[in-house]
Coordinates of C-alpha atoms and ligand atoms in Angstrom, one line a residue:
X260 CA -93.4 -226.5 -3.7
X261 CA -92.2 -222.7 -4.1
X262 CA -93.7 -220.7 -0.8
X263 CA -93.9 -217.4 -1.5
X264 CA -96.1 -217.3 1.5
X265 CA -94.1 -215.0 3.6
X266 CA -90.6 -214.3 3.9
X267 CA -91.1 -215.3 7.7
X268 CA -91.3 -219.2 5.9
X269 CA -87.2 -219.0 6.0
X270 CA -85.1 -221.8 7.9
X271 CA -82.0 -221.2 8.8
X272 CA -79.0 -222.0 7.2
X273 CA -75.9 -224.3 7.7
X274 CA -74.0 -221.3 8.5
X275 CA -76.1 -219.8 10.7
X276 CA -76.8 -222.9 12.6
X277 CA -73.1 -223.2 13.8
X278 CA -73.3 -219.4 14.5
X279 CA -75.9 -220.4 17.1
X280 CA -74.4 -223.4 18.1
X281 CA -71.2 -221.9 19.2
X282 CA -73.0 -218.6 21.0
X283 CA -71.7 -217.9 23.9
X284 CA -74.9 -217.4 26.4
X285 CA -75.6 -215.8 30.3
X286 CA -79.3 -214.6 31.6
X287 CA -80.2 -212.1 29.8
X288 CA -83.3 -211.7 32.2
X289 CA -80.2 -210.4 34.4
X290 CA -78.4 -209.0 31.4
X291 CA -75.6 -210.9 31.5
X292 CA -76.0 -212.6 28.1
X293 CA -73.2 -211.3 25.9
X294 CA -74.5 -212.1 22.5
X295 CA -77.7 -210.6 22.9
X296 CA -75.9 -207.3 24.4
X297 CA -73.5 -207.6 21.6
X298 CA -76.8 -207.5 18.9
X299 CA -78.6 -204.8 21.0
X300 CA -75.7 -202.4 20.6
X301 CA -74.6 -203.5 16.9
X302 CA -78.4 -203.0 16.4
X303 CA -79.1 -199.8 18.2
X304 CA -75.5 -197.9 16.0
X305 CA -77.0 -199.0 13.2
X306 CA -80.6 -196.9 13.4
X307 CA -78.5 -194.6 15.3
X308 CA -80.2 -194.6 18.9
X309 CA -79.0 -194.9 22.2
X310 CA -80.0 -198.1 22.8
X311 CA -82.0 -201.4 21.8
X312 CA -83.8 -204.1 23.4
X313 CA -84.3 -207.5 21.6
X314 CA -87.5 -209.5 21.5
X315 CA -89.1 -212.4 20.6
X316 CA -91.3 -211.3 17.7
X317 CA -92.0 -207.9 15.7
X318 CA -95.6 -207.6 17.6
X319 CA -93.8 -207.2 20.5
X320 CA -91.6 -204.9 19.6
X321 CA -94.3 -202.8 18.5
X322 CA -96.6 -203.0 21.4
X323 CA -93.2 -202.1 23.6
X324 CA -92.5 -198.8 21.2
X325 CA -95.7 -197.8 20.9
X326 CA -96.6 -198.3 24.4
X327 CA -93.8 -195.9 25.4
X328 CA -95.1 -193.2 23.4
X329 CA -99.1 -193.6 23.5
X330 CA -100.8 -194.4 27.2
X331 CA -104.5 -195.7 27.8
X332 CA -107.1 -193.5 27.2
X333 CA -104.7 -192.0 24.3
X334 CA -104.6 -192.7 20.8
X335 CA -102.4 -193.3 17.8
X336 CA -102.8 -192.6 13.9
X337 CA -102.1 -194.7 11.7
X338 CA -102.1 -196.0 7.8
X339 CA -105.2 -198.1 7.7
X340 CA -103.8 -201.3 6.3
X341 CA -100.9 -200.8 9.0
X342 CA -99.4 -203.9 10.5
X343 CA -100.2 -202.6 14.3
X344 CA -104.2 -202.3 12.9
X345 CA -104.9 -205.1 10.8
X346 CA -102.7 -207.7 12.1
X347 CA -101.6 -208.0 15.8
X348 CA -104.7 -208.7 16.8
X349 CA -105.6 -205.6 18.7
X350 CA -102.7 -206.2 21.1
X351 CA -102.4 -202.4 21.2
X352 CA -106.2 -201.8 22.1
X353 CA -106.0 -204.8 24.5
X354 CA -102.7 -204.2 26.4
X355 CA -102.0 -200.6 26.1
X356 CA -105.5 -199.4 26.1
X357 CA -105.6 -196.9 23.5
X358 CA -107.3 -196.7 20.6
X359 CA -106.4 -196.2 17.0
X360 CA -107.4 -193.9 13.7
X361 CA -106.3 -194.0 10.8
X362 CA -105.9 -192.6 7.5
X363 CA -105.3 -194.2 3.9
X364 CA -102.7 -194.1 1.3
X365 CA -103.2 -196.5 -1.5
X366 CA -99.3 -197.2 -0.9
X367 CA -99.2 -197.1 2.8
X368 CA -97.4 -194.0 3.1
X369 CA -97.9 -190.7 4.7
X370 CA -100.9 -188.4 3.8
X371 CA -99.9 -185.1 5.9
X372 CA -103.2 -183.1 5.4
X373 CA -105.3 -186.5 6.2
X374 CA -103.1 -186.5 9.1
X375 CA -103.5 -183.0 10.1
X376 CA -107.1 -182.9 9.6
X377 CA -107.2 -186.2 12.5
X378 CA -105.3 -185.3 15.0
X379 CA -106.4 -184.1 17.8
X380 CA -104.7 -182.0 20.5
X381 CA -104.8 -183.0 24.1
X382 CA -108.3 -180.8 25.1
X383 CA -108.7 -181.8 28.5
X384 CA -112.1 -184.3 29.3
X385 CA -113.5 -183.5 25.9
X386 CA -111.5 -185.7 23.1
X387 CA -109.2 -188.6 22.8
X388 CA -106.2 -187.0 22.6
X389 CA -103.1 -188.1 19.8
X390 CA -100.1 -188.9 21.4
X391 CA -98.3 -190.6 18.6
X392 CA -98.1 -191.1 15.0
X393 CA -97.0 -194.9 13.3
X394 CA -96.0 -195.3 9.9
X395 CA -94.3 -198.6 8.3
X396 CA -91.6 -199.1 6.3
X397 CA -91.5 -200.9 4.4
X398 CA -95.3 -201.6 4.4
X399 CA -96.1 -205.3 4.4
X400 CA -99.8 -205.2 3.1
X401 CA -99.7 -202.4 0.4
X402 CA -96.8 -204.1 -1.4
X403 CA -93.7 -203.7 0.4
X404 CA -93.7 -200.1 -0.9
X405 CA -90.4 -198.1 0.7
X406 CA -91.9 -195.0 2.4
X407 CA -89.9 -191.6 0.9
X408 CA -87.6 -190.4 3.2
X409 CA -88.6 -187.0 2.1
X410 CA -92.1 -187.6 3.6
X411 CA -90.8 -189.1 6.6
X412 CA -88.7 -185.9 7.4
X413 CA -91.9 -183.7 6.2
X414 CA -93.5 -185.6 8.9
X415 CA -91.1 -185.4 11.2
X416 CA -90.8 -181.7 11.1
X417 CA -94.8 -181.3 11.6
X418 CA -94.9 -183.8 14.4
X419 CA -91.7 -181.3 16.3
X420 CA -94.2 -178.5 15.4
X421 CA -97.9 -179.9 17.3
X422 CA -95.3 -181.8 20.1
X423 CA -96.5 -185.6 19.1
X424 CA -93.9 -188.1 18.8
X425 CA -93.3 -190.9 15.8
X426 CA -93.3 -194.7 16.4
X427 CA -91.7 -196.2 12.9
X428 CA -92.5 -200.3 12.5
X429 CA -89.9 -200.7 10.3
X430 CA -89.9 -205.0 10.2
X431 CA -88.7 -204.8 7.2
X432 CA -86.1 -201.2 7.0
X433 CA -83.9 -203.3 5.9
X434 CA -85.2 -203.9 2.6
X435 CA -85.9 -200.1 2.5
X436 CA -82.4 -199.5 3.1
X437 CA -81.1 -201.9 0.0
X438 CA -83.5 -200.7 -2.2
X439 CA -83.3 -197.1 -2.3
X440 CA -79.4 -196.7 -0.6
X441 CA -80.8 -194.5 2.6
X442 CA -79.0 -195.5 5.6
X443 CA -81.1 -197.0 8.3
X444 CA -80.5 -194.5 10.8
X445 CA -81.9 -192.1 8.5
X446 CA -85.1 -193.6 8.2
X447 CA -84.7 -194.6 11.7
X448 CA -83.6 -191.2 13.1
X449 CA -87.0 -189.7 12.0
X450 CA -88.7 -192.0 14.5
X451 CA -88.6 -191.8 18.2
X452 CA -88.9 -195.3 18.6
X453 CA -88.8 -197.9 15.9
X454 CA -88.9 -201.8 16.1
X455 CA -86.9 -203.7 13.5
X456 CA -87.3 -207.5 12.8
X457 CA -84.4 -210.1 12.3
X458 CA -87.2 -212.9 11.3
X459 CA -88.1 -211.6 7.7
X460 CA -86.1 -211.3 4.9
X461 CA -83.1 -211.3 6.8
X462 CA -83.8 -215.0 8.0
X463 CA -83.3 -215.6 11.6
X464 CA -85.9 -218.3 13.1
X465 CA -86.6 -215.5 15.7
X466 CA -86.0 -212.4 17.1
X467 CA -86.7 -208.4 16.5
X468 CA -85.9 -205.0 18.7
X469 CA -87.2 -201.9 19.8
X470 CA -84.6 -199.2 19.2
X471 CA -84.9 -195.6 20.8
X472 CA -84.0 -193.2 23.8
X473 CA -82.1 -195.4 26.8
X474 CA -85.4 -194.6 29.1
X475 CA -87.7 -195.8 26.8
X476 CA -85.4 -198.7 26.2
X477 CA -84.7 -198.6 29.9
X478 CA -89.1 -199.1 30.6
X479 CA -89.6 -201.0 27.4
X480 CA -87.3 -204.0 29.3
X481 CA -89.7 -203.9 32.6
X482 CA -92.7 -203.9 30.3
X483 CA -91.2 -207.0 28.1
X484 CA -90.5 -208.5 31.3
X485 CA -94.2 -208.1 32.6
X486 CA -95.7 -209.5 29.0
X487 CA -93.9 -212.7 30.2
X488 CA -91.2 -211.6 27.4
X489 CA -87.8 -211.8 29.8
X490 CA -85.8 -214.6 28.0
X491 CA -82.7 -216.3 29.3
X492 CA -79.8 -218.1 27.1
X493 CA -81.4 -216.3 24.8
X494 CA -77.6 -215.8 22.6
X495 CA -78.3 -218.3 20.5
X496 CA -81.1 -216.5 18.8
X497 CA -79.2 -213.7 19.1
X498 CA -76.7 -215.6 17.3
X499 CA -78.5 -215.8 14.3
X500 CA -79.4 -212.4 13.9
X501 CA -75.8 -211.4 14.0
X502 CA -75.1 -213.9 11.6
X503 CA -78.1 -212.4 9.5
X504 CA -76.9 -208.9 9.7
X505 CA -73.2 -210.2 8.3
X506 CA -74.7 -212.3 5.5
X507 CA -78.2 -211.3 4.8
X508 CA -78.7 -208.1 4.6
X509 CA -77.1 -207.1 0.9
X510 CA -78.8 -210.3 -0.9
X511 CA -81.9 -209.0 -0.2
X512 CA -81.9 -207.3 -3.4
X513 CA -81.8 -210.7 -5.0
X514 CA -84.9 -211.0 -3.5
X515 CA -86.4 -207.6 -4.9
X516 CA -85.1 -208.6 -8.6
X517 CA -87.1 -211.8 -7.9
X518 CA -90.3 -209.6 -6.9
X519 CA -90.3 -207.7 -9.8
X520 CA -89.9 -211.2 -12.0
X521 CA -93.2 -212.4 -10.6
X522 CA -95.0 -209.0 -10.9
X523 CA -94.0 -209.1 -14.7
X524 CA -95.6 -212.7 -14.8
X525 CA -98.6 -211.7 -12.7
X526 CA -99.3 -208.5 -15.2
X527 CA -98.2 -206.0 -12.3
X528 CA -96.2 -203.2 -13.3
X529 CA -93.0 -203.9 -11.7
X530 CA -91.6 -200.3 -11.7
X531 CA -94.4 -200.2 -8.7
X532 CA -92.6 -203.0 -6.6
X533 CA -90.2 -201.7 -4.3
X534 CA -89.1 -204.8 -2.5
X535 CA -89.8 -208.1 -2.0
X536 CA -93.6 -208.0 -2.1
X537 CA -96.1 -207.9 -4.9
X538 CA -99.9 -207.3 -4.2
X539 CA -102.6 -208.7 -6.7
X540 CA -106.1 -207.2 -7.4
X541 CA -107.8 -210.5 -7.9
X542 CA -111.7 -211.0 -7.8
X543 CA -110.9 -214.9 -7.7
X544 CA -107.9 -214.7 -5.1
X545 CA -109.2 -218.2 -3.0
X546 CA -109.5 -219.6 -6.3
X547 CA -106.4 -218.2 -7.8
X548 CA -104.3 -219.3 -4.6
X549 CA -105.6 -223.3 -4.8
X550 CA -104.6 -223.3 -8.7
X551 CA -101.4 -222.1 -7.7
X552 CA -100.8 -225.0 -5.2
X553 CA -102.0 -227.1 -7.4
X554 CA -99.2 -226.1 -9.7
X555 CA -96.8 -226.2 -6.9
X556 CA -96.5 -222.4 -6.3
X557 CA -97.9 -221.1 -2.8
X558 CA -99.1 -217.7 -2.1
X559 CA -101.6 -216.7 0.2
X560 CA -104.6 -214.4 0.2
X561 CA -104.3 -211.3 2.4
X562 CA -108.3 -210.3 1.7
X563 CA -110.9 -211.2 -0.3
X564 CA -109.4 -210.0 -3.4
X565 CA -106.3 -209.9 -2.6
X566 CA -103.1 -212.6 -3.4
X567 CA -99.7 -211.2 -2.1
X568 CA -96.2 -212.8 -3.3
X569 CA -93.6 -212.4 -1.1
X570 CA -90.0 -213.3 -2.2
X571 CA -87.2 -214.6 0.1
X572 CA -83.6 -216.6 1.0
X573 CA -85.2 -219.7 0.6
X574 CA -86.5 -218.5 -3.2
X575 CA -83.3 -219.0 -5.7
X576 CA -83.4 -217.5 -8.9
X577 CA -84.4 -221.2 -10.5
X578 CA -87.5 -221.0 -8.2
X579 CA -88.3 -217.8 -8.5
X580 CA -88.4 -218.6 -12.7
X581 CA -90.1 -221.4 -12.0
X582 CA -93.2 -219.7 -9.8
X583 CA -93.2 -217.2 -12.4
X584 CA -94.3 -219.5 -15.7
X585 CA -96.8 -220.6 -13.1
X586 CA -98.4 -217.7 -12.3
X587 CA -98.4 -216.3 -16.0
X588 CA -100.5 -219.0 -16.9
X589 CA -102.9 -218.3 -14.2
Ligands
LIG167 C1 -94.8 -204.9 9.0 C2 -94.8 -205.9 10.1 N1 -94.7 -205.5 11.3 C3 -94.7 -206.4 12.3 C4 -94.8 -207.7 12.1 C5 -94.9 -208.6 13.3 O1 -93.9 -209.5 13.4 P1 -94.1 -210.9 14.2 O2 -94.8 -211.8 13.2 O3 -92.6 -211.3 14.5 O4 -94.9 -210.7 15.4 C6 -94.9 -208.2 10.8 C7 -95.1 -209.6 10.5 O5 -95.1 -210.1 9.4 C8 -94.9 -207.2 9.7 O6 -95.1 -207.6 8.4

Protein backbone atom coordinates (compact mmCIF):
# COMPACT_ATOMS: atom_id res chain seq x y z
CA UNK A 1 0.00 0.00 0.00
CA UNK A 2 1.39 3.64 -1.04
CA UNK A 3 -0.24 6.32 1.74
CA UNK A 4 -0.27 9.39 0.37
CA UNK A 5 -2.63 10.14 3.18
CA UNK A 6 -0.63 12.76 4.90
CA UNK A 7 2.90 13.46 5.27
CA UNK A 8 2.23 13.16 9.18
CA UNK A 9 1.88 8.99 8.15
CA UNK A 10 6.06 9.14 8.40
CA UNK A 11 7.90 6.66 10.89
CA UNK A 12 10.96 7.32 11.85
CA UNK A 13 14.00 6.13 10.57
CA UNK A 14 17.01 3.89 11.66
CA UNK A 15 19.04 6.99 11.99
CA UNK A 16 16.82 8.90 13.73
CA UNK A 17 15.99 6.27 16.16
CA UNK A 18 19.61 6.13 17.54
CA UNK A 19 19.48 9.93 17.52
CA UNK A 20 16.75 9.59 20.12
CA UNK A 21 18.12 6.82 21.79
CA UNK A 22 21.30 8.34 22.70
CA UNK A 23 19.53 12.00 23.72
CA UNK A 24 20.70 13.19 26.56
CA UNK A 25 17.40 14.34 28.74
CA UNK A 26 16.60 16.67 32.14
CA UNK A 27 12.89 18.19 33.07
CA UNK A 28 12.19 20.36 30.75
CA UNK A 29 9.05 21.28 32.90
CA UNK A 30 12.07 22.87 34.94
CA UNK A 31 14.05 23.66 31.79
CA UNK A 32 16.79 21.69 32.44
CA UNK A 33 16.49 19.37 29.43
CA UNK A 34 19.45 20.16 27.09
CA UNK A 35 18.21 18.78 23.91
CA UNK A 36 15.03 20.42 23.82
CA UNK A 37 16.94 23.84 24.72
CA UNK A 38 19.46 22.91 22.15
CA UNK A 39 16.32 22.58 19.34
CA UNK A 40 14.45 25.67 20.79
CA UNK A 41 17.47 27.92 20.12
CA UNK A 42 18.69 26.10 16.71
CA UNK A 43 14.97 26.61 15.92
CA UNK A 44 14.29 30.11 17.04
CA UNK A 45 18.12 31.44 14.71
CA UNK A 46 16.66 29.79 12.09
CA UNK A 47 13.16 32.04 11.73
CA UNK A 48 15.28 34.64 13.24
CA UNK A 49 13.38 35.34 16.68
CA UNK A 50 14.45 35.70 19.98
CA UNK A 51 13.25 32.67 21.21
CA UNK A 52 11.19 29.28 20.75
CA UNK A 53 9.27 27.02 22.70
CA UNK A 54 8.63 23.37 21.62
CA UNK A 55 5.42 21.46 21.69
CA UNK A 56 3.78 18.51 21.33
CA UNK A 57 1.71 19.11 18.13
CA UNK A 58 1.24 22.05 15.52
CA UNK A 59 -2.42 22.82 17.12
CA UNK A 60 -0.73 23.74 19.93
CA UNK A 61 1.62 25.74 18.72
CA UNK A 62 -0.93 27.66 17.16
CA UNK A 63 -3.42 28.06 19.87
CA UNK A 64 -0.12 29.33 22.06
CA UNK A 65 0.86 32.08 19.12
CA UNK A 66 -2.27 33.13 18.48
CA UNK A 67 -3.33 33.34 21.91
CA UNK A 68 -0.57 35.73 22.59
CA UNK A 69 -1.66 38.04 20.07
CA UNK A 70 -5.60 37.81 20.00
CA UNK A 71 -7.54 37.82 23.70
CA UNK A 72 -11.33 36.77 24.37
CA UNK A 73 -13.77 38.81 23.16
CA UNK A 74 -11.22 39.65 20.16
CA UNK A 75 -11.00 38.28 16.91
CA UNK A 76 -8.69 37.07 14.14
CA UNK A 77 -8.82 36.98 10.20
CA UNK A 78 -8.18 34.50 8.48
CA UNK A 79 -8.03 32.45 4.89
CA UNK A 80 -11.18 30.53 5.10
CA UNK A 81 -9.87 27.08 4.44
CA UNK A 82 -7.03 27.99 7.06
CA UNK A 83 -5.77 25.18 9.22
CA UNK A 84 -6.65 27.18 12.70
CA UNK A 85 -10.56 27.35 11.05
CA UNK A 86 -11.27 24.22 9.50
CA UNK A 87 -9.26 21.89 11.40
CA UNK A 88 -8.33 22.30 15.14
CA UNK A 89 -11.56 21.81 16.10
CA UNK A 90 -12.37 25.28 17.34
CA UNK A 91 -9.63 25.07 19.92
CA UNK A 92 -9.22 28.79 19.24
CA UNK A 93 -12.93 29.70 19.82
CA UNK A 94 -13.00 27.18 22.82
CA UNK A 95 -9.79 28.08 24.73
CA UNK A 96 -8.93 31.51 23.77
CA UNK A 97 -12.37 32.78 23.32
CA UNK A 98 -12.23 34.79 20.33
CA UNK A 99 -13.79 34.45 17.30
CA UNK A 100 -12.77 34.25 13.77
CA UNK A 101 -13.47 35.80 10.04
CA UNK A 102 -12.29 35.13 7.28
CA UNK A 103 -11.61 35.89 3.82
CA UNK A 104 -10.93 33.60 0.57
CA UNK A 105 -8.26 33.12 -1.86
CA UNK A 106 -8.75 30.19 -4.17
CA UNK A 107 -4.86 29.50 -3.22
CA UNK A 108 -4.93 30.32 0.40
CA UNK A 109 -3.05 33.35 0.16
CA UNK A 110 -3.42 36.97 1.12
CA UNK A 111 -6.32 39.10 -0.43
CA UNK A 112 -5.33 42.75 1.10
CA UNK A 113 -8.49 44.63 0.04
CA UNK A 114 -10.73 41.53 1.34
CA UNK A 115 -8.65 42.05 4.28
CA UNK A 116 -9.03 45.68 4.60
CA UNK A 117 -12.61 45.81 3.94
CA UNK A 118 -12.90 43.15 7.38
CA UNK A 119 -11.09 44.47 9.79
CA UNK A 120 -12.27 46.22 12.23
CA UNK A 121 -10.63 48.76 14.53
CA UNK A 122 -10.88 48.51 18.28
CA UNK A 123 -14.37 50.94 18.57
CA UNK A 124 -14.95 50.66 22.12
CA UNK A 125 -18.51 48.43 23.16
CA UNK A 126 -19.75 48.59 19.68
CA UNK A 127 -17.63 45.79 17.40
CA UNK A 128 -15.48 42.83 17.88
CA UNK A 129 -12.39 44.32 17.47
CA UNK A 130 -9.21 42.63 15.09
CA UNK A 131 -6.38 42.07 17.00
CA UNK A 132 -4.52 39.79 14.70
CA UNK A 133 -4.14 38.53 11.28
CA UNK A 134 -3.14 34.52 10.41
CA UNK A 135 -1.99 33.42 7.12
CA UNK A 136 -0.38 29.81 6.31
CA UNK A 137 2.43 28.85 4.61
CA UNK A 138 2.48 26.64 3.10
CA UNK A 139 -1.28 26.13 2.99
CA UNK A 140 -2.19 22.53 3.69
CA UNK A 141 -5.87 22.43 2.22
CA UNK A 142 -5.53 24.69 -0.91
CA UNK A 143 -2.68 22.56 -2.22
CA UNK A 144 0.45 23.17 -0.36
CA UNK A 145 0.59 26.50 -2.32
CA UNK A 146 3.89 28.71 -1.01
CA UNK A 147 2.46 32.05 0.03
CA UNK A 148 4.61 35.09 -2.06
CA UNK A 149 6.91 36.58 0.07
CA UNK A 150 6.05 39.76 -1.66
CA UNK A 151 2.48 39.62 -0.33
CA UNK A 152 3.61 38.68 2.96
CA UNK A 153 5.80 41.90 3.26
CA UNK A 154 2.71 43.94 1.51
CA UNK A 155 0.93 42.61 4.47
CA UNK A 156 3.23 43.20 6.75
CA UNK A 157 3.73 46.79 6.00
CA UNK A 158 -0.34 47.38 6.22
CA UNK A 159 -0.62 45.55 9.44
CA UNK A 160 2.53 48.19 10.95
CA UNK A 161 0.23 50.91 9.35
CA UNK A 162 -3.59 50.01 11.33
CA UNK A 163 -1.17 48.57 14.58
CA UNK A 164 -2.52 44.74 14.24
CA UNK A 165 -0.01 42.09 14.64
CA UNK A 166 0.63 38.74 12.27
CA UNK A 167 0.46 35.16 13.57
CA UNK A 168 2.12 32.91 10.48
CA UNK A 169 1.18 28.90 10.91
CA UNK A 170 3.90 28.00 8.88
CA UNK A 171 3.69 23.76 9.63
CA UNK A 172 5.05 23.36 6.70
CA UNK A 173 7.78 26.75 5.96
CA UNK A 174 9.95 24.42 5.47
CA UNK A 175 8.80 23.16 2.24
CA UNK A 176 8.22 26.90 1.36
CA UNK A 177 11.70 27.57 2.00
CA UNK A 178 13.07 24.58 -0.44
CA UNK A 179 10.79 25.33 -2.97
CA UNK A 180 11.12 28.81 -3.75
CA UNK A 181 15.00 29.40 -2.00
CA UNK A 182 13.58 32.24 0.70
CA UNK A 183 15.14 31.87 3.91
CA UNK A 184 12.90 30.94 6.70
CA UNK A 185 13.52 33.82 8.72
CA UNK A 186 12.31 35.86 5.88
CA UNK A 187 9.06 34.35 5.74
CA UNK A 188 9.24 34.10 9.35
CA UNK A 189 10.44 37.63 10.19
CA UNK A 190 7.13 39.01 8.58
CA UNK A 191 5.24 37.32 11.43
CA UNK A 192 5.21 38.19 15.00
CA UNK A 193 4.66 34.92 16.09
CA UNK A 194 4.81 31.76 13.90
CA UNK A 195 4.54 28.05 14.88
CA UNK A 196 6.61 25.53 12.80
CA UNK A 197 6.07 21.71 12.80
CA UNK A 198 8.85 19.01 12.99
CA UNK A 199 6.07 16.12 12.45
CA UNK A 200 5.34 16.74 8.59
CA UNK A 201 7.53 16.45 5.89
CA UNK A 202 10.41 16.66 7.90
CA UNK A 203 9.48 13.36 9.79
CA UNK A 204 9.77 13.40 13.45
CA UNK A 205 7.04 11.20 15.32
CA UNK A 206 6.29 14.47 17.30
CA UNK A 207 7.03 17.74 18.06
CA UNK A 208 6.43 21.49 16.62
CA UNK A 209 7.35 25.25 18.17
CA UNK A 210 6.09 28.57 18.57
CA UNK A 211 8.81 31.06 17.65
CA UNK A 212 8.57 34.87 18.46
CA UNK A 213 9.43 37.77 20.98
CA UNK A 214 11.10 36.15 24.51
CA UNK A 215 7.77 37.52 26.38
CA UNK A 216 5.54 35.98 24.29
CA UNK A 217 7.68 32.92 24.30
CA UNK A 218 8.22 33.68 28.01
CA UNK A 219 3.81 33.53 28.49
CA UNK A 220 3.34 31.01 25.75
CA UNK A 221 5.49 28.33 28.29
CA UNK A 222 2.93 29.20 31.43
CA UNK A 223 0.07 28.85 29.01
CA UNK A 224 1.50 25.29 27.56
CA UNK A 225 1.96 24.43 30.99
CA UNK A 226 -1.70 25.24 32.00
CA UNK A 227 -3.17 23.17 28.68
CA UNK A 228 -1.47 20.26 30.49
CA UNK A 229 1.40 20.72 27.77
CA UNK A 230 4.67 20.88 30.27
CA UNK A 231 6.61 17.65 29.17
CA UNK A 232 9.62 16.22 30.97
CA UNK A 233 12.49 13.91 29.33
CA UNK A 234 11.03 15.28 26.61
CA UNK A 235 15.01 15.17 24.55
CA UNK A 236 14.29 12.38 22.96
CA UNK A 237 11.63 13.85 20.84
CA UNK A 238 13.65 16.65 20.67
CA UNK A 239 16.12 14.38 19.36
CA UNK A 240 14.42 13.66 16.39
CA UNK A 241 13.72 16.89 15.27
CA UNK A 242 17.33 17.80 15.39
CA UNK A 243 18.02 14.85 13.54
CA UNK A 244 15.24 16.01 11.02
CA UNK A 245 16.58 19.48 10.65
CA UNK A 246 20.21 17.75 9.70
CA UNK A 247 18.80 15.18 7.23
CA UNK A 248 15.35 16.13 6.18
CA UNK A 249 14.99 19.30 5.38
CA UNK A 250 16.80 19.48 1.65
CA UNK A 251 15.05 16.08 0.43
CA UNK A 252 11.95 17.55 0.65
CA UNK A 253 12.19 18.56 -2.78
CA UNK A 254 12.22 14.92 -3.72
CA UNK A 255 9.03 15.06 -2.37
CA UNK A 256 7.73 18.11 -4.44
CA UNK A 257 9.19 16.43 -7.81
CA UNK A 258 7.04 13.46 -6.62
CA UNK A 259 3.89 15.88 -6.25
CA UNK A 260 4.08 17.24 -9.42
CA UNK A 261 4.50 13.28 -10.91
CA UNK A 262 1.04 12.51 -9.49
CA UNK A 263 -0.56 15.87 -10.46
CA UNK A 264 0.62 14.96 -14.18
CA UNK A 265 -1.21 11.49 -13.62
CA UNK A 266 -4.26 12.99 -11.95
CA UNK A 267 -4.63 15.58 -15.00
CA UNK A 268 -3.65 18.61 -12.66
CA UNK A 269 -1.44 21.14 -14.00
CA UNK A 270 1.68 20.63 -12.20
CA UNK A 271 3.21 24.07 -12.79
CA UNK A 272 0.26 24.85 -10.06
CA UNK A 273 1.86 22.48 -7.35
CA UNK A 274 4.23 24.11 -5.22
CA UNK A 275 5.09 21.39 -2.82
CA UNK A 276 4.27 18.35 -1.70
CA UNK A 277 0.47 18.49 -1.96
CA UNK A 278 -1.91 18.16 -4.93
CA UNK A 279 -5.76 19.00 -4.48
CA UNK A 280 -8.34 17.17 -6.81
CA UNK A 281 -11.75 18.62 -7.95
CA UNK A 282 -13.56 15.38 -7.96
CA UNK A 283 -17.54 15.03 -7.90
CA UNK A 284 -16.83 11.15 -7.02
CA UNK A 285 -14.00 11.80 -4.38
CA UNK A 286 -15.46 8.79 -1.68
CA UNK A 287 -15.65 6.83 -4.64
CA UNK A 288 -12.45 7.73 -6.28
CA UNK A 289 -10.60 7.27 -2.78
CA UNK A 290 -12.05 3.29 -2.33
CA UNK A 291 -10.85 2.50 -6.10
CA UNK A 292 -7.62 3.85 -5.11
CA UNK A 293 -7.29 1.46 -2.13
CA UNK A 294 -8.49 -0.97 -3.96
CA UNK A 295 -5.49 -0.54 -6.17
CA UNK A 296 -3.29 -0.17 -3.30
CA UNK A 297 -2.86 3.66 -3.43
CA UNK A 298 -4.37 5.68 -0.40
CA UNK A 299 -5.47 9.18 -0.44
CA UNK A 300 -8.00 10.66 1.56
CA UNK A 301 -10.89 12.99 0.89
CA UNK A 302 -10.62 16.47 2.54
CA UNK A 303 -14.45 17.46 1.38
CA UNK A 304 -17.05 16.21 -0.50
CA UNK A 305 -15.36 16.74 -3.71
CA UNK A 306 -12.29 16.93 -2.74
CA UNK A 307 -9.19 14.03 -2.89
CA UNK A 308 -5.75 15.55 -1.65
CA UNK A 309 -2.25 13.61 -2.34
CA UNK A 310 0.26 14.41 -0.15
CA UNK A 311 3.83 13.14 -0.90
CA UNK A 312 6.45 12.33 1.80
CA UNK A 313 9.92 10.34 3.23
CA UNK A 314 8.26 7.33 3.31
CA UNK A 315 7.18 7.79 -0.66
CA UNK A 316 10.43 6.70 -2.89
CA UNK A 317 10.51 7.52 -6.25
CA UNK A 318 9.52 3.63 -7.15
CA UNK A 319 6.32 4.34 -5.15
CA UNK A 320 5.59 7.53 -6.14
CA UNK A 321 5.64 5.85 -10.04
CA UNK A 322 3.84 3.37 -8.89
CA UNK A 323 0.68 5.56 -7.28
CA UNK A 324 0.92 7.50 -10.29
CA UNK A 325 -0.09 4.59 -13.15
CA UNK A 326 -2.73 4.08 -10.54
CA UNK A 327 -4.30 7.15 -10.38
CA UNK A 328 -4.04 7.83 -14.28
CA UNK A 329 -6.17 5.04 -14.75
CA UNK A 330 -8.66 6.35 -12.29
C1 LIG B 1 -1.12 23.80 8.17
C2 LIG B 1 -1.23 23.01 9.43
N1 LIG B 1 -1.18 23.63 10.59
C3 LIG B 1 -1.27 22.97 11.77
C4 LIG B 1 -1.41 21.61 11.81
C5 LIG B 1 -1.59 20.93 13.14
O1 LIG B 1 -0.60 20.05 13.46
P1 LIG B 1 -0.86 18.83 14.48
O2 LIG B 1 -1.55 17.77 13.70
O3 LIG B 1 0.51 18.46 14.93
O4 LIG B 1 -1.71 19.34 15.60
C6 LIG B 1 -1.48 20.90 10.60
C7 LIG B 1 -1.66 19.42 10.61
O5 LIG B 1 -1.68 18.77 9.60
C8 LIG B 1 -1.39 21.62 9.38
O6 LIG B 1 -1.47 20.99 8.19
Amino acid sequence: MIDLRSDTLTRPTEGMRAAMARAEVGDDVFGEDPTVLALQERVADLLGHEAALFTPTGSMANLLAVRSLVGAGQEVLCESSAHIARAELGAHGAYTGLTMRTWTHPRGGVDLPALQRLFAPDMGPFFVATAAISVENTHNFAGGTVLPLADLQALRAWADEVGTRIHLDGARLWNAQVATGVPLRDYAGAADVLAVCLSKGLGAPVGSLVGGGADAIAEARVWRKRMGGGMRQVGVLAAAGLYALDHHVERLAEDHAHARLLAEACGVDPAGVDTNIVVLERADAPAYVAAAAEAGVRVSAVGPTTVRLVTHLDVTRADAERAAAVLARL
